[in-house]
C-alpha cells in the first residue's frame, strides 16, 4: 500500500463541517474561525510501550489517542472542532498492517464522529509506532476555564471515579490480580477507552473558577491548579469517588491508584461556594465534592491535616 492509498483509504473521511474550507488532500488545511471565538489547541503524542501497552488493541489505540486530546479541550471549556494526525508506523505493506490500520482508523473515526471533531490533515511516516494528534477547538472569548482561577474557599470537585485506569494497567503489567472478571474488564476498559468529559465540561463551565483534566493522577494535577492559582487544598479522602470495581479491591491499593494513578481523564474543577447551590441544582452528571481550597500555597492536606504526596504509579505516563 502506498502512503497516498493509505491516507485515502483510512484517513480521508471528514470534510463535512462547513468550517473546513480545505481538509485532507492539499498541502495544508484551511479552517474558518468565527470572529467572536478564540482558537484553543493542544497536542499529545502516544508512543507504544510508553503511553499504552504494546498489546493494546488497535481500535483502542485509535480511540485513546483522540480521547486524551479531547480531554484537554474539555478541561479548557472549549468546543472541539478539528484535529490533525501525525502517524508513525513500523511498516505499511504487511498483511497485518491492513488490519491494524482498519481497526485503528475505526476507533479514531467512531470517537471523532461522536465528538463532531473533523480530521483535517496529518502526516504519515515510517518508524516506531507513535501517534501524535493535535486537536483544535473554539471558545467564546473570555470564557475559557483555566488552572489559575481557584480561590480560597472554593469547593473542589471531580467527575466520575478515580484510579480505575491505574488498576487496569497494574493488571496488564502483572502487578495486580483482580478476582472478578467483570471488574478486570471494567478497569482495563477505563485504561484503554477513556471517556473525555465533553458533556460535563459544558455544565461545569457555567460555574467553575478553574479546571484541569486528571491525566497524571489527582494529587499531581491538583498540584498544578494550586500552583497556578497560588492556593492550597484540603481533601476529604473518604469522599474520593471509587468505582464499584475499586471498592472491591484492597482499600490501600485502591486509594493509592485514585490519588496517584494516571490515565483517569476525569475533570478536576473548583466551584465558588456562592454558586454551589445553583451548580448542584443544574448538574445532571456524576460529580463529587472532595475538598476545599485554602490559603496554604501548593500544600495538599487530608482531613486529619496530614500532607498528601503523590507516590509513583505512572509507569506508562509521560
Ligand atoms: P506533503 O508532502 O505535502 O506534506 P503529505 O503526503 O504528507 O503531503 O499529505 C498529503 C495530504 O494528506 C495532506 O493534506 C495531509 O494533511 C494529509 N495526510 C497525510 N497523512 C495523514 C494522516 N495520517 N491523517 C490524515 N491526513 C493525512
Ligand atoms: Mg506531509
PDB file of C-alpha atoms in Angstrom, residues 17-303:
ATOM      1  CA  UNK A  17     -18.166  20.601   8.634  1.00  0.00           C
ATOM      2  CA  UNK A  18     -18.828  23.912   6.947  1.00  0.00           C
ATOM      3  CA  UNK A  19     -15.908  25.340   8.913  1.00  0.00           C
ATOM      4  CA  UNK A  20     -13.497  23.156   6.922  1.00  0.00           C
ATOM      5  CA  UNK A  21     -12.604  25.112   3.787  1.00  0.00           C
ATOM      6  CA  UNK A  22      -9.935  22.565   2.820  1.00  0.00           C
ATOM      7  CA  UNK A  23      -9.343  19.280   4.638  1.00  0.00           C
ATOM      8  CA  UNK A  24      -7.183  16.232   3.864  1.00  0.00           C
ATOM      9  CA  UNK A  25      -5.684  16.269   0.377  1.00  0.00           C
ATOM     10  CA  UNK A  26      -3.941  19.591  -0.204  1.00  0.00           C
ATOM     11  CA  UNK A  27      -0.639  20.815   1.163  1.00  0.00           C
ATOM     12  CA  UNK A  28      -2.342  22.237   4.239  1.00  0.00           C
ATOM     13  CA  UNK A  29      -5.802  22.517   5.722  1.00  0.00           C
ATOM     14  CA  UNK A  30      -7.854  25.721   5.846  1.00  0.00           C
ATOM     15  CA  UNK A  31     -10.427  26.313   8.559  1.00  0.00           C
ATOM     16  CA  UNK A  32     -12.854  29.140   9.160  1.00  0.00           C
ATOM     17  CA  UNK A  33     -12.783  30.548  12.693  1.00  0.00           C
ATOM     18  CA  UNK A  34     -15.703  32.739  13.836  1.00  0.00           C
ATOM     19  CA  UNK A  35     -14.780  36.287  14.841  1.00  0.00           C
ATOM     20  CA  UNK A  36     -16.180  36.073  18.346  1.00  0.00           C
ATOM     21  CA  UNK A  37     -14.152  32.984  19.324  1.00  0.00           C
ATOM     22  CA  UNK A  38     -10.616  32.126  20.310  1.00  0.00           C
ATOM     23  CA  UNK A  39      -8.874  29.117  18.792  1.00  0.00           C
ATOM     24  CA  UNK A  40      -7.898  26.599  21.526  1.00  0.00           C
ATOM     25  CA  UNK A  41      -5.325  23.966  20.605  1.00  0.00           C
ATOM     26  CA  UNK A  42      -3.381  21.158  22.225  1.00  0.00           C
ATOM     27  CA  UNK A  43      -1.128  18.327  21.036  1.00  0.00           C
ATOM     28  CA  UNK A  44      -0.310  14.952  22.585  1.00  0.00           C
ATOM     29  CA  UNK A  45       1.898  12.111  21.436  1.00  0.00           C
ATOM     30  CA  UNK A  46       1.208   8.486  22.322  1.00  0.00           C
ATOM     31  CA  UNK A  47       4.153   6.108  21.984  1.00  0.00           C
ATOM     32  CA  UNK A  48       3.747   2.335  22.035  1.00  0.00           C
ATOM     33  CA  UNK A  49       5.149   0.876  25.249  1.00  0.00           C
ATOM     34  CA  UNK A  50       5.278   4.285  26.916  1.00  0.00           C
ATOM     35  CA  UNK A  51       1.765   5.725  26.775  1.00  0.00           C
ATOM     36  CA  UNK A  52      -0.044   2.473  26.088  1.00  0.00           C
ATOM     37  CA  UNK A  53       0.989  -1.175  26.497  1.00  0.00           C
ATOM     38  CA  UNK A  54       2.254  -2.678  23.206  1.00  0.00           C
ATOM     39  CA  UNK A  55      -0.549  -5.258  23.212  1.00  0.00           C
ATOM     40  CA  UNK A  56      -3.353  -2.650  23.292  1.00  0.00           C
ATOM     41  CA  UNK A  57      -5.917  -3.410  20.548  1.00  0.00           C
ATOM     42  CA  UNK A  58      -5.552  -1.031  17.563  1.00  0.00           C
ATOM     43  CA  UNK A  59      -9.176   0.106  17.858  1.00  0.00           C
ATOM     44  CA  UNK A  60      -8.498   1.247  21.422  1.00  0.00           C
ATOM     45  CA  UNK A  61      -5.267   2.993  20.415  1.00  0.00           C
ATOM     46  CA  UNK A  62      -7.288   4.933  17.827  1.00  0.00           C
ATOM     47  CA  UNK A  63      -9.902   5.859  20.409  1.00  0.00           C
ATOM     48  CA  UNK A  64      -7.485   6.761  23.182  1.00  0.00           C
ATOM     49  CA  UNK A  65      -5.127   8.866  21.052  1.00  0.00           C
ATOM     50  CA  UNK A  66      -8.008  11.189  20.279  1.00  0.00           C
ATOM     51  CA  UNK A  67      -9.741  10.918  23.670  1.00  0.00           C
ATOM     52  CA  UNK A  68      -6.717  12.212  25.592  1.00  0.00           C
ATOM     53  CA  UNK A  69      -6.649  15.265  23.328  1.00  0.00           C
ATOM     54  CA  UNK A  70     -10.396  15.865  23.589  1.00  0.00           C
ATOM     55  CA  UNK A  71      -9.966  15.718  27.357  1.00  0.00           C
ATOM     56  CA  UNK A  72      -7.526  18.651  27.263  1.00  0.00           C
ATOM     57  CA  UNK A  73     -10.037  20.768  25.365  1.00  0.00           C
ATOM     58  CA  UNK A  74     -12.841  19.734  27.729  1.00  0.00           C
ATOM     59  CA  UNK A  75     -10.639  20.936  30.601  1.00  0.00           C
ATOM     60  CA  UNK A  76     -10.430  24.345  28.911  1.00  0.00           C
ATOM     61  CA  UNK A  77     -14.195  24.529  28.452  1.00  0.00           C
ATOM     62  CA  UNK A  78     -13.681  24.622  24.679  1.00  0.00           C
ATOM     63  CA  UNK A  79     -15.831  23.098  21.941  1.00  0.00           C
ATOM     64  CA  UNK A  80     -13.788  20.602  19.905  1.00  0.00           C
ATOM     65  CA  UNK A  81     -13.834  21.128  16.137  1.00  0.00           C
ATOM     66  CA  UNK A  82     -10.875  19.759  14.213  1.00  0.00           C
ATOM     67  CA  UNK A  83      -7.794  17.569  14.582  1.00  0.00           C
ATOM     68  CA  UNK A  84      -4.679  16.553  12.685  1.00  0.00           C
ATOM     69  CA  UNK A  85      -2.937  13.189  12.936  1.00  0.00           C
ATOM     70  CA  UNK A  86       0.791  12.503  12.620  1.00  0.00           C
ATOM     71  CA  UNK A  87       1.116   8.753  12.408  1.00  0.00           C
ATOM     72  CA  UNK A  88       4.414   6.841  12.514  1.00  0.00           C
ATOM     73  CA  UNK A  89       4.097   3.153  11.644  1.00  0.00           C
ATOM     74  CA  UNK A  90       6.761   0.427  11.682  1.00  0.00           C
ATOM     75  CA  UNK A  91       5.537  -0.775   8.254  1.00  0.00           C
ATOM     76  CA  UNK A  92       2.654  -0.197   5.813  1.00  0.00           C
ATOM     77  CA  UNK A  93       2.848  -3.162   3.479  1.00  0.00           C
ATOM     78  CA  UNK A  94       2.471  -6.332   5.568  1.00  0.00           C
ATOM     79  CA  UNK A  95      -0.932  -8.090   5.593  1.00  0.00           C
ATOM     80  CA  UNK A  96      -1.319  -7.413   9.330  1.00  0.00           C
ATOM     81  CA  UNK A  97      -0.790  -3.686   8.716  1.00  0.00           C
ATOM     82  CA  UNK A  98      -4.057  -3.502   6.797  1.00  0.00           C
ATOM     83  CA  UNK A  99      -5.982  -4.991   9.723  1.00  0.00           C
ATOM     84  CA  UNK A 100      -4.205  -2.717  12.178  1.00  0.00           C
ATOM     85  CA  UNK A 101      -4.974   0.388  10.119  1.00  0.00           C
ATOM     86  CA  UNK A 102      -8.582  -0.643   9.654  1.00  0.00           C
ATOM     87  CA  UNK A 103      -9.055  -1.128  13.399  1.00  0.00           C
ATOM     88  CA  UNK A 104      -7.092   1.965  14.366  1.00  0.00           C
ATOM     89  CA  UNK A 105      -8.987   4.219  11.961  1.00  0.00           C
ATOM     90  CA  UNK A 106     -12.315   2.739  13.081  1.00  0.00           C
ATOM     91  CA  UNK A 107     -11.571   3.524  16.742  1.00  0.00           C
ATOM     92  CA  UNK A 108     -10.457   7.003  15.787  1.00  0.00           C
ATOM     93  CA  UNK A 109     -13.347   7.710  13.444  1.00  0.00           C
ATOM     94  CA  UNK A 110     -16.055   6.463  15.804  1.00  0.00           C
ATOM     95  CA  UNK A 111     -14.925   8.840  18.542  1.00  0.00           C
ATOM     96  CA  UNK A 112     -14.286  11.684  16.079  1.00  0.00           C
ATOM     97  CA  UNK A 113     -17.843  11.380  14.777  1.00  0.00           C
ATOM     98  CA  UNK A 114     -19.296  11.186  18.272  1.00  0.00           C
ATOM     99  CA  UNK A 115     -17.407  14.302  19.291  1.00  0.00           C
ATOM    100  CA  UNK A 116     -18.105  16.100  15.979  1.00  0.00           C
ATOM    101  CA  UNK A 117     -14.376  16.605  15.525  1.00  0.00           C
ATOM    102  CA  UNK A 118     -13.148  16.643  11.905  1.00  0.00           C
ATOM    103  CA  UNK A 119      -9.849  15.098  10.785  1.00  0.00           C
ATOM    104  CA  UNK A 120      -8.417  17.830   8.557  1.00  0.00           C
ATOM    105  CA  UNK A 121      -4.889  16.627   7.830  1.00  0.00           C
ATOM    106  CA  UNK A 122      -1.808  14.910   9.076  1.00  0.00           C
ATOM    107  CA  UNK A 123       1.443  13.252   8.214  1.00  0.00           C
ATOM    108  CA  UNK A 124       2.388   9.613   7.695  1.00  0.00           C
ATOM    109  CA  UNK A 125       5.891   8.342   8.345  1.00  0.00           C
ATOM    110  CA  UNK A 126       7.761   5.103   8.988  1.00  0.00           C
ATOM    111  CA  UNK A 127       9.389   4.280  12.340  1.00  0.00           C
ATOM    112  CA  UNK A 128       8.478   3.003  15.804  1.00  0.00           C
ATOM    113  CA  UNK A 129       4.707   3.176  16.385  1.00  0.00           C
ATOM    114  CA  UNK A 130       3.734   6.631  17.555  1.00  0.00           C
ATOM    115  CA  UNK A 131       0.595   8.706  17.219  1.00  0.00           C
ATOM    116  CA  UNK A 132       0.515  12.471  17.544  1.00  0.00           C
ATOM    117  CA  UNK A 133      -2.800  14.244  17.490  1.00  0.00           C
ATOM    118  CA  UNK A 134      -3.267  17.967  17.541  1.00  0.00           C
ATOM    119  CA  UNK A 135      -6.780  18.956  18.454  1.00  0.00           C
ATOM    120  CA  UNK A 136      -8.311  22.348  17.824  1.00  0.00           C
ATOM    121  CA  UNK A 137     -11.465  23.896  19.183  1.00  0.00           C
ATOM    122  CA  UNK A 138     -13.096  27.206  19.901  1.00  0.00           C
ATOM    123  CA  UNK A 139     -14.232  29.054  22.968  1.00  0.00           C
ATOM    124  CA  UNK A 140     -16.261  32.251  23.336  1.00  0.00           C
ATOM    125  CA  UNK A 141     -13.765  34.998  24.096  1.00  0.00           C
ATOM    126  CA  UNK A 142     -13.126  35.352  27.826  1.00  0.00           C
ATOM    127  CA  UNK A 143     -14.901  32.140  28.848  1.00  0.00           C
ATOM    128  CA  UNK A 144     -12.105  29.531  28.849  1.00  0.00           C
ATOM    129  CA  UNK A 145     -11.535  27.521  32.038  1.00  0.00           C
ATOM    130  CA  UNK A 146      -8.001  27.977  33.328  1.00  0.00           C
ATOM    131  CA  UNK A 147      -5.901  26.298  36.013  1.00  0.00           C
ATOM    132  CA  UNK A 148      -5.259  29.661  37.587  1.00  0.00           C
ATOM    133  CA  UNK A 149      -8.736  30.669  38.758  1.00  0.00           C
ATOM    134  CA  UNK A 150      -9.148  28.773  42.059  1.00  0.00           C
ATOM    135  CA  UNK A 151      -9.831  30.989  45.103  1.00  0.00           C
ATOM    136  CA  UNK A 152      -9.660  30.343  48.859  1.00  0.00           C
ATOM    137  CA  UNK A 153     -12.983  28.834  49.974  1.00  0.00           C
ATOM    138  CA  UNK A 154     -13.853  27.276  46.574  1.00  0.00           C
ATOM    139  CA  UNK A 155     -15.057  23.689  46.671  1.00  0.00           C
ATOM    140  CA  UNK A 156     -13.038  21.033  44.846  1.00  0.00           C
ATOM    141  CA  UNK A 157     -14.944  18.606  42.654  1.00  0.00           C
ATOM    142  CA  UNK A 158     -14.117  15.724  40.325  1.00  0.00           C
ATOM    143  CA  UNK A 159     -16.172  13.982  37.658  1.00  0.00           C
ATOM    144  CA  UNK A 160     -16.610  10.198  37.526  1.00  0.00           C
ATOM    145  CA  UNK A 161     -14.456   7.834  39.569  1.00  0.00           C
ATOM    146  CA  UNK A 162     -10.690   7.808  40.057  1.00  0.00           C
ATOM    147  CA  UNK A 163      -7.987   5.158  39.910  1.00  0.00           C
ATOM    148  CA  UNK A 164      -9.695   2.661  37.594  1.00  0.00           C
ATOM    149  CA  UNK A 165      -7.204   3.057  34.738  1.00  0.00           C
ATOM    150  CA  UNK A 166      -4.171   2.706  37.021  1.00  0.00           C
ATOM    151  CA  UNK A 167      -5.605  -0.528  38.399  1.00  0.00           C
ATOM    152  CA  UNK A 168      -6.345  -1.668  34.825  1.00  0.00           C
ATOM    153  CA  UNK A 169      -2.721  -1.026  33.928  1.00  0.00           C
ATOM    154  CA  UNK A 170      -1.452  -2.821  37.045  1.00  0.00           C
ATOM    155  CA  UNK A 171      -3.395  -5.929  35.974  1.00  0.00           C
ATOM    156  CA  UNK A 172      -1.992  -5.767  32.441  1.00  0.00           C
ATOM    157  CA  UNK A 173       1.637  -5.468  33.515  1.00  0.00           C
ATOM    158  CA  UNK A 174       1.149  -8.208  36.098  1.00  0.00           C
ATOM    159  CA  UNK A 175       1.442  -6.087  39.260  1.00  0.00           C
ATOM    160  CA  UNK A 176      -2.028  -6.960  40.484  1.00  0.00           C
ATOM    161  CA  UNK A 177      -4.639  -9.678  40.216  1.00  0.00           C
ATOM    162  CA  UNK A 178      -8.383  -8.947  40.308  1.00  0.00           C
ATOM    163  CA  UNK A 179     -10.848 -11.664  41.302  1.00  0.00           C
ATOM    164  CA  UNK A 180     -13.981 -10.714  39.396  1.00  0.00           C
ATOM    165  CA  UNK A 181     -13.654 -10.897  35.617  1.00  0.00           C
ATOM    166  CA  UNK A 182     -16.174  -8.080  35.094  1.00  0.00           C
ATOM    167  CA  UNK A 183     -14.154  -5.788  37.406  1.00  0.00           C
ATOM    168  CA  UNK A 184     -10.982  -6.653  35.498  1.00  0.00           C
ATOM    169  CA  UNK A 185     -12.671  -5.828  32.176  1.00  0.00           C
ATOM    170  CA  UNK A 186     -14.079  -2.619  33.588  1.00  0.00           C
ATOM    171  CA  UNK A 187     -10.667  -1.360  34.787  1.00  0.00           C
ATOM    172  CA  UNK A 188      -8.892  -2.332  31.565  1.00  0.00           C
ATOM    173  CA  UNK A 189     -11.617  -0.601  29.550  1.00  0.00           C
ATOM    174  CA  UNK A 190     -11.158   2.524  31.626  1.00  0.00           C
ATOM    175  CA  UNK A 191      -7.448   2.415  30.724  1.00  0.00           C
ATOM    176  CA  UNK A 192      -7.893   1.658  27.026  1.00  0.00           C
ATOM    177  CA  UNK A 193     -11.109   3.522  26.272  1.00  0.00           C
ATOM    178  CA  UNK A 194     -11.205   6.666  28.391  1.00  0.00           C
ATOM    179  CA  UNK A 195     -14.187   8.994  28.047  1.00  0.00           C
ATOM    180  CA  UNK A 196     -13.315  12.635  27.510  1.00  0.00           C
ATOM    181  CA  UNK A 197     -15.671  14.629  29.735  1.00  0.00           C
ATOM    182  CA  UNK A 198     -17.004  16.881  26.983  1.00  0.00           C
ATOM    183  CA  UNK A 199     -20.634  16.858  28.150  1.00  0.00           C
ATOM    184  CA  UNK A 200     -19.611  17.524  31.751  1.00  0.00           C
ATOM    185  CA  UNK A 201     -17.345  20.366  30.662  1.00  0.00           C
ATOM    186  CA  UNK A 202     -20.286  22.307  29.169  1.00  0.00           C
ATOM    187  CA  UNK A 203     -22.113  22.267  32.519  1.00  0.00           C
ATOM    188  CA  UNK A 204     -19.053  22.793  34.710  1.00  0.00           C
ATOM    189  CA  UNK A 205     -18.030  25.740  32.572  1.00  0.00           C
ATOM    190  CA  UNK A 206     -21.053  27.781  33.641  1.00  0.00           C
ATOM    191  CA  UNK A 207     -19.946  27.742  37.299  1.00  0.00           C
ATOM    192  CA  UNK A 208     -16.295  26.739  37.726  1.00  0.00           C
ATOM    193  CA  UNK A 209     -13.452  29.044  38.718  1.00  0.00           C
ATOM    194  CA  UNK A 210     -10.734  26.634  37.499  1.00  0.00           C
ATOM    195  CA  UNK A 211     -10.413  23.266  35.792  1.00  0.00           C
ATOM    196  CA  UNK A 212      -7.835  20.657  34.757  1.00  0.00           C
ATOM    197  CA  UNK A 213      -8.109  17.151  33.394  1.00  0.00           C
ATOM    198  CA  UNK A 214      -6.619  14.427  35.575  1.00  0.00           C
ATOM    199  CA  UNK A 215      -4.115  12.613  33.381  1.00  0.00           C
ATOM    200  CA  UNK A 216      -1.189  12.176  35.775  1.00  0.00           C
ATOM    201  CA  UNK A 217      -3.074  11.437  38.991  1.00  0.00           C
ATOM    202  CA  UNK A 218      -5.319  13.508  41.267  1.00  0.00           C
ATOM    203  CA  UNK A 219      -2.572  14.818  43.561  1.00  0.00           C
ATOM    204  CA  UNK A 220      -0.197  15.778  40.775  1.00  0.00           C
ATOM    205  CA  UNK A 221      -2.847  17.517  38.680  1.00  0.00           C
ATOM    206  CA  UNK A 222      -4.446  19.226  41.685  1.00  0.00           C
ATOM    207  CA  UNK A 223      -0.902  20.414  42.421  1.00  0.00           C
ATOM    208  CA  UNK A 224      -0.847  22.184  39.022  1.00  0.00           C
ATOM    209  CA  UNK A 225      -4.083  24.022  39.861  1.00  0.00           C
ATOM    210  CA  UNK A 226      -2.751  25.031  43.294  1.00  0.00           C
ATOM    211  CA  UNK A 227       0.499  26.348  41.838  1.00  0.00           C
ATOM    212  CA  UNK A 228      -1.218  28.250  39.018  1.00  0.00           C
ATOM    213  CA  UNK A 229      -3.808  29.705  41.426  1.00  0.00           C
ATOM    214  CA  UNK A 230      -1.370  30.280  44.345  1.00  0.00           C
ATOM    215  CA  UNK A 231      -3.599  28.448  46.819  1.00  0.00           C
ATOM    216  CA  UNK A 232      -3.685  25.153  48.776  1.00  0.00           C
ATOM    217  CA  UNK A 233      -6.190  22.367  49.272  1.00  0.00           C
ATOM    218  CA  UNK A 234      -7.631  20.151  51.950  1.00  0.00           C
ATOM    219  CA  UNK A 235      -9.125  16.900  50.716  1.00  0.00           C
ATOM    220  CA  UNK A 236     -11.653  14.669  52.360  1.00  0.00           C
ATOM    221  CA  UNK A 237     -10.112  11.390  51.200  1.00  0.00           C
ATOM    222  CA  UNK A 238     -13.188   9.435  52.311  1.00  0.00           C
ATOM    223  CA  UNK A 239     -15.178  11.300  49.667  1.00  0.00           C
ATOM    224  CA  UNK A 240     -12.881  10.431  46.756  1.00  0.00           C
ATOM    225  CA  UNK A 241     -15.158   8.555  44.340  1.00  0.00           C
ATOM    226  CA  UNK A 242     -14.231   4.927  43.694  1.00  0.00           C
ATOM    227  CA  UNK A 243     -15.990   2.675  41.199  1.00  0.00           C
ATOM    228  CA  UNK A 244     -17.704  -0.494  42.456  1.00  0.00           C
ATOM    229  CA  UNK A 245     -14.746  -2.405  40.961  1.00  0.00           C
ATOM    230  CA  UNK A 246     -12.223  -0.451  43.055  1.00  0.00           C
ATOM    231  CA  UNK A 247     -14.340  -0.669  46.181  1.00  0.00           C
ATOM    232  CA  UNK A 248     -13.968  -4.460  45.927  1.00  0.00           C
ATOM    233  CA  UNK A 249     -10.148  -4.472  45.954  1.00  0.00           C
ATOM    234  CA  UNK A 250      -7.748  -3.739  48.810  1.00  0.00           C
ATOM    235  CA  UNK A 251      -8.596  -0.221  50.052  1.00  0.00           C
ATOM    236  CA  UNK A 252      -4.964   0.936  50.363  1.00  0.00           C
ATOM    237  CA  UNK A 253      -4.197  -0.073  46.787  1.00  0.00           C
ATOM    238  CA  UNK A 254      -7.431   1.465  45.504  1.00  0.00           C
ATOM    239  CA  UNK A 255      -6.746   4.754  47.287  1.00  0.00           C
ATOM    240  CA  UNK A 256      -3.163   4.882  46.036  1.00  0.00           C
ATOM    241  CA  UNK A 257      -4.473   4.427  42.475  1.00  0.00           C
ATOM    242  CA  UNK A 258      -7.157   7.081  42.997  1.00  0.00           C
ATOM    243  CA  UNK A 259      -4.705   9.616  44.459  1.00  0.00           C
ATOM    244  CA  UNK A 260      -1.650   8.983  42.303  1.00  0.00           C
ATOM    245  CA  UNK A 261      -2.570   6.733  39.360  1.00  0.00           C
ATOM    246  CA  UNK A 262      -2.560   8.171  35.853  1.00  0.00           C
ATOM    247  CA  UNK A 263      -4.865   7.994  32.847  1.00  0.00           C
ATOM    248  CA  UNK A 264      -8.179   8.845  34.553  1.00  0.00           C
ATOM    249  CA  UNK A 265      -9.133  11.670  32.156  1.00  0.00           C
ATOM    250  CA  UNK A 266     -11.703  12.919  34.634  1.00  0.00           C
ATOM    251  CA  UNK A 267     -12.076  16.652  35.231  1.00  0.00           C
ATOM    252  CA  UNK A 268     -10.994  18.312  38.466  1.00  0.00           C
ATOM    253  CA  UNK A 269     -12.570  21.718  38.997  1.00  0.00           C
ATOM    254  CA  UNK A 270     -13.358  24.318  41.629  1.00  0.00           C
ATOM    255  CA  UNK A 271     -16.741  25.889  42.334  1.00  0.00           C
ATOM    256  CA  UNK A 272     -17.103  29.127  44.330  1.00  0.00           C
ATOM    257  CA  UNK A 273     -19.312  28.499  47.365  1.00  0.00           C
ATOM    258  CA  UNK A 274     -21.559  31.368  46.272  1.00  0.00           C
ATOM    259  CA  UNK A 275     -22.743  29.389  43.234  1.00  0.00           C
ATOM    260  CA  UNK A 276     -22.544  25.870  44.693  1.00  0.00           C
ATOM    261  CA  UNK A 277     -26.310  25.586  45.209  1.00  0.00           C
ATOM    262  CA  UNK A 278     -27.002  26.665  41.622  1.00  0.00           C
ATOM    263  CA  UNK A 279     -24.327  24.283  40.386  1.00  0.00           C
ATOM    264  CA  UNK A 280     -25.787  21.318  42.259  1.00  0.00           C
ATOM    265  CA  UNK A 281     -29.281  22.169  41.003  1.00  0.00           C
ATOM    266  CA  UNK A 282     -28.050  22.299  37.408  1.00  0.00           C
ATOM    267  CA  UNK A 283     -25.541  19.462  37.272  1.00  0.00           C
ATOM    268  CA  UNK A 284     -27.012  16.254  35.888  1.00  0.00           C
ATOM    269  CA  UNK A 285     -23.770  14.309  35.573  1.00  0.00           C
ATOM    270  CA  UNK A 286     -21.722  12.393  38.099  1.00  0.00           C
ATOM    271  CA  UNK A 287     -19.628  14.830  40.162  1.00  0.00           C
ATOM    272  CA  UNK A 288     -18.281  14.575  43.720  1.00  0.00           C
ATOM    273  CA  UNK A 289     -17.085  17.287  46.087  1.00  0.00           C
ATOM    274  CA  UNK A 290     -13.772  16.070  47.545  1.00  0.00           C
ATOM    275  CA  UNK A 291     -12.428  19.090  49.373  1.00  0.00           C
ATOM    276  CA  UNK A 292     -11.880  22.796  49.668  1.00  0.00           C
ATOM    277  CA  UNK A 293      -9.344  25.380  48.564  1.00  0.00           C
ATOM    278  CA  UNK A 294      -7.363  27.112  51.352  1.00  0.00           C
ATOM    279  CA  UNK A 295      -4.514  29.613  51.637  1.00  0.00           C
ATOM    280  CA  UNK A 296      -1.606  27.147  52.222  1.00  0.00           C
ATOM    281  CA  UNK A 297       0.072  27.651  48.846  1.00  0.00           C
ATOM    282  CA  UNK A 298       0.748  24.369  46.982  1.00  0.00           C
ATOM    283  CA  UNK A 299       0.087  22.153  50.008  1.00  0.00           C
ATOM    284  CA  UNK A 300      -2.461  19.330  49.866  1.00  0.00           C
ATOM    285  CA  UNK A 301      -3.726  18.051  53.224  1.00  0.00           C
ATOM    286  CA  UNK A 302      -6.110  15.273  54.166  1.00  0.00           C
ATOM    287  CA  UNK A 303      -8.991  15.529  56.647  1.00  0.00           C
TER     288      UNK A 303
END
